Short mmCIF file of C-alpha atoms in Angstrom, two decimals:
data_model
loop_
_atom_site.label_atom_id
_atom_site.label_comp_id
_atom_site.label_asym_id
_atom_site.label_seq_id
_atom_site.Cartn_x
_atom_site.Cartn_y
_atom_site.Cartn_z
CA MET A 15 117.93 -71.14 76.14
CA LYS A 16 115.59 -69.64 78.73
CA THR A 17 111.89 -69.40 78.08
CA ASP A 18 109.86 -65.88 78.53
CA LYS A 19 108.49 -67.60 80.98
CA GLN A 20 111.93 -68.74 82.94
CA ILE A 21 112.96 -65.50 82.03
CA VAL A 22 110.12 -63.83 83.79
CA ASP A 23 110.45 -65.99 87.09
CA ALA A 24 114.05 -65.42 87.60
CA VAL A 25 113.16 -61.75 87.05
CA THR A 26 110.42 -62.30 89.63
CA SER A 27 112.27 -63.62 92.57
CA ASN A 28 114.79 -60.72 91.78
CA GLN A 29 117.41 -62.77 90.29
CA ARG A 30 120.25 -60.67 88.34
CA LYS A 31 120.56 -63.31 85.60
CA GLY A 32 117.01 -63.08 84.62
CA GLN A 33 117.25 -59.17 84.05
CA ASP A 34 120.36 -59.70 82.19
CA LEU A 35 118.33 -62.12 80.36
CA MET A 36 115.28 -60.14 79.31
CA VAL A 37 117.55 -57.33 78.58
CA CYS A 38 119.67 -59.03 76.42
CA ARG A 39 117.08 -60.89 74.48
CA TYR A 40 114.66 -58.01 73.99
CA GLY A 41 117.20 -54.87 74.02
CA GLN A 42 118.08 -54.44 70.73
CA GLU A 43 113.69 -55.05 70.17
CA VAL A 44 113.14 -52.09 72.56
CA PHE A 45 115.62 -49.77 71.01
CA GLY A 46 114.63 -50.36 67.72
CA MET A 47 111.02 -49.52 68.76
CA VAL A 48 111.72 -46.09 70.58
CA VAL A 49 114.38 -45.03 68.69
CA ARG A 50 112.26 -44.14 65.75
CA LEU A 51 109.73 -42.47 67.58
CA VAL A 52 112.95 -40.13 68.85
CA SER A 53 115.66 -39.60 66.76
CA ASP A 54 118.17 -39.03 69.57
CA VAL A 55 119.82 -41.92 70.34
CA MET A 56 121.01 -40.91 73.77
CA ASP A 57 117.31 -40.01 74.81
CA ALA A 58 116.45 -43.76 72.65
CA GLU A 59 119.05 -45.11 75.07
CA GLU A 60 117.60 -43.89 78.14
CA LEU A 61 114.00 -45.13 77.49
CA THR A 62 115.37 -48.08 77.06
CA GLN A 63 116.74 -48.02 79.92
CA ASP A 64 113.72 -46.62 82.00
CA THR A 65 111.65 -48.93 80.37
CA PHE A 66 113.57 -51.99 81.49
CA LEU A 67 113.42 -50.67 85.42
CA ARG A 68 109.56 -50.35 85.02
CA ALA A 69 109.28 -53.85 84.01
CA PHE A 70 111.71 -54.93 86.00
CA ARG A 71 109.28 -53.44 88.71
CA CYS A 72 106.22 -54.09 87.40
CA ILE A 73 107.02 -57.89 86.13
CA ASP A 74 103.75 -58.74 88.55
CA SER A 75 101.56 -57.44 86.36
CA TYR A 76 102.73 -59.52 82.94
CA ASP A 77 100.06 -61.40 81.63
CA PRO A 78 101.49 -64.30 79.14
CA GLN A 79 97.62 -64.80 77.78
CA ARG A 80 97.69 -61.35 76.90
CA ALA A 81 100.80 -60.79 74.73
CA SER A 82 104.30 -62.17 74.18
CA LEU A 83 107.26 -60.77 76.38
CA GLY A 84 108.64 -58.88 73.85
CA THR A 85 104.87 -57.12 72.93
CA TRP A 86 104.39 -56.14 76.22
CA LEU A 87 107.99 -54.55 77.08
CA CYS A 88 107.44 -52.74 73.20
CA ARG A 89 104.20 -51.53 74.94
CA ILE A 90 105.68 -50.22 78.22
CA ALA A 91 108.66 -48.16 75.34
CA TYR A 92 105.32 -47.36 73.71
CA ARG A 93 104.16 -45.46 76.46
CA MET A 94 106.66 -44.40 77.94
CA THR A 95 108.28 -42.95 75.26
CA LEU A 96 104.52 -40.87 74.18
CA ASP A 97 104.92 -39.44 77.87
CA PHE A 98 108.59 -38.38 76.69
CA ILE A 99 107.70 -37.09 73.65
CA LYS A 100 104.64 -34.98 75.14
CA ARG A 101 106.64 -33.15 78.23
CA ARG A 102 109.32 -32.13 75.32
CA ARG A 103 107.05 -30.47 72.52
CA PRO A 104 103.44 -29.68 72.38
CA MET A 105 101.56 -31.98 69.63
CA LEU A 106 100.49 -30.25 66.66
CA VAL A 107 97.89 -31.36 63.99
CA SER A 108 98.61 -30.37 60.69
CA ILE A 109 95.74 -28.96 58.83
CA GLU A 110 96.11 -31.58 56.15
CA ASP A 111 95.19 -33.80 57.89
CA SER A 112 91.25 -31.99 57.62
CA GLU A 113 92.06 -32.86 54.25
CA VAL A 114 92.42 -36.09 53.81
CA TRP A 115 88.80 -37.52 53.80
CA GLN A 116 88.09 -35.25 50.60
CA THR A 117 89.34 -37.14 48.60
CA ASP A 118 88.14 -40.31 47.83
CA ILE A 119 90.62 -42.80 46.71
CA SER A 120 90.13 -46.76 46.41
CA ASP A 121 92.04 -49.06 48.84
CA GLU A 122 93.49 -50.62 45.26
CA GLN A 123 94.39 -47.14 44.10
CA LEU A 124 96.26 -46.36 47.73
CA GLU A 125 98.06 -49.76 47.60
CA ALA A 126 99.15 -49.43 43.63
CA GLU A 127 100.12 -45.91 44.29
CA LEU A 128 102.52 -45.99 47.61
CA SER A 129 103.77 -49.76 46.83
CA THR A 130 104.84 -49.51 43.30
CA GLY A 131 107.88 -46.88 42.34
CA ASN A 132 111.10 -46.31 40.89
CA GLU A 133 113.82 -45.50 43.88
CA GLU A 134 113.53 -41.93 43.80
CA ARG A 135 109.75 -42.33 44.78
CA ILE A 136 110.84 -44.83 47.56
CA CYS A 137 112.74 -41.49 48.81
CA ARG A 138 109.94 -39.26 48.75
CA LEU A 139 107.87 -41.90 50.35
CA GLU A 140 110.31 -42.82 52.93
CA LYS A 141 110.95 -38.81 53.91
CA LEU A 142 107.29 -37.79 54.24
CA ILE A 143 107.49 -41.09 56.44
CA ASP A 144 109.62 -39.37 58.83
CA GLN A 145 108.41 -35.88 58.64
CA LEU A 146 104.75 -37.67 60.01
CA PRO A 147 103.65 -37.73 63.43
CA HIS A 148 105.81 -40.02 66.47
CA ASP A 149 102.35 -42.44 66.92
CA GLU A 150 101.61 -42.60 62.88
CA ARG A 151 105.22 -43.50 62.02
CA LEU A 152 105.20 -46.32 64.54
CA LEU A 153 102.05 -47.76 63.55
CA LEU A 154 103.66 -47.55 60.02
CA VAL A 155 106.51 -49.65 61.17
CA LEU A 156 105.25 -52.05 63.37
CA HIS A 157 102.85 -53.01 60.65
CA TYR A 158 104.52 -52.68 57.77
CA PHE A 159 107.90 -52.51 58.48
CA GLU A 160 108.40 -55.01 61.26
CA GLY A 161 105.24 -57.13 59.59
CA ARG A 162 103.43 -57.32 63.05
CA PRO A 163 99.44 -57.60 63.38
CA LEU A 164 97.53 -55.44 64.03
CA ASP A 165 96.20 -57.39 67.43
CA GLU A 166 99.84 -57.13 68.42
CA CYS A 167 99.93 -53.34 67.70
CA SER A 168 96.61 -52.82 69.34
CA PHE A 169 98.70 -54.24 72.63
CA ILE A 170 101.30 -51.77 72.16
CA MET A 171 99.61 -48.99 71.09
CA ASP A 172 96.49 -49.60 73.43
CA ALA A 173 93.80 -49.31 70.25
CA SER A 174 91.52 -52.02 68.73
CA PRO A 175 92.55 -53.37 65.93
CA HIS A 176 89.15 -51.70 63.74
CA ALA A 177 90.92 -48.19 65.03
CA LEU A 178 94.46 -48.94 63.64
CA ALA A 179 93.07 -50.14 60.95
CA ASN A 180 90.98 -47.35 59.93
CA ARG A 181 94.20 -45.34 61.08
CA LEU A 182 96.64 -47.30 59.13
CA TYR A 183 93.95 -46.57 55.79
CA ARG A 184 93.67 -42.37 56.72
CA ILE A 185 97.88 -42.04 56.98
CA ARG A 186 98.16 -44.31 53.47
CA LYS A 187 95.95 -42.04 52.35
CA LYS A 188 98.13 -38.81 53.79
CA LEU A 189 100.80 -40.37 52.04
CA TYR A 190 99.12 -40.42 48.57
CA LYS A 191 97.85 -37.20 48.73
CA GLN A 192 101.16 -36.17 49.93
CA LEU A 193 103.26 -37.76 46.86
CA GLN A 194 100.80 -36.50 44.53
CA LYS A 195 101.84 -32.90 45.51
CA ILE A 196 105.39 -33.29 44.62
#
């Protein structure tokens, strides 16, 4: 099995085999992230393909000291997908977002409320997550569902780990408040 460095070297020297290896190894990971942001599979496939084309063109900018090859590809995909979403529809901010700060809830209460529940409650939570703005949903997926550490999420989303930790807290608070309404 080829290492990431060998794959990058092959892509750098314009070898088709290196490109094929990169797509085979990371195609599903990139597609999985993109399809969570755009629900249309055809759009997700096209964005995934565009991600790899951009990666092949910009392979010289890859720095293995900053991130793994998969994380670097996810960062490219994230940015391209956000650009795609911005071109498609304007960003709407929910009025509920401003109300989130007015609910004083401890971390322990949030964790207990969002991590426990019966099957019906879990289904409601999943529906609420699906209704979140794209970047919030992606952050939840990257951190909680895929188990990526905040520093890896911060590289992909181009934000500091501290800022993402604060966003995660606000998102969980928003979900808690919306669950209370149901």
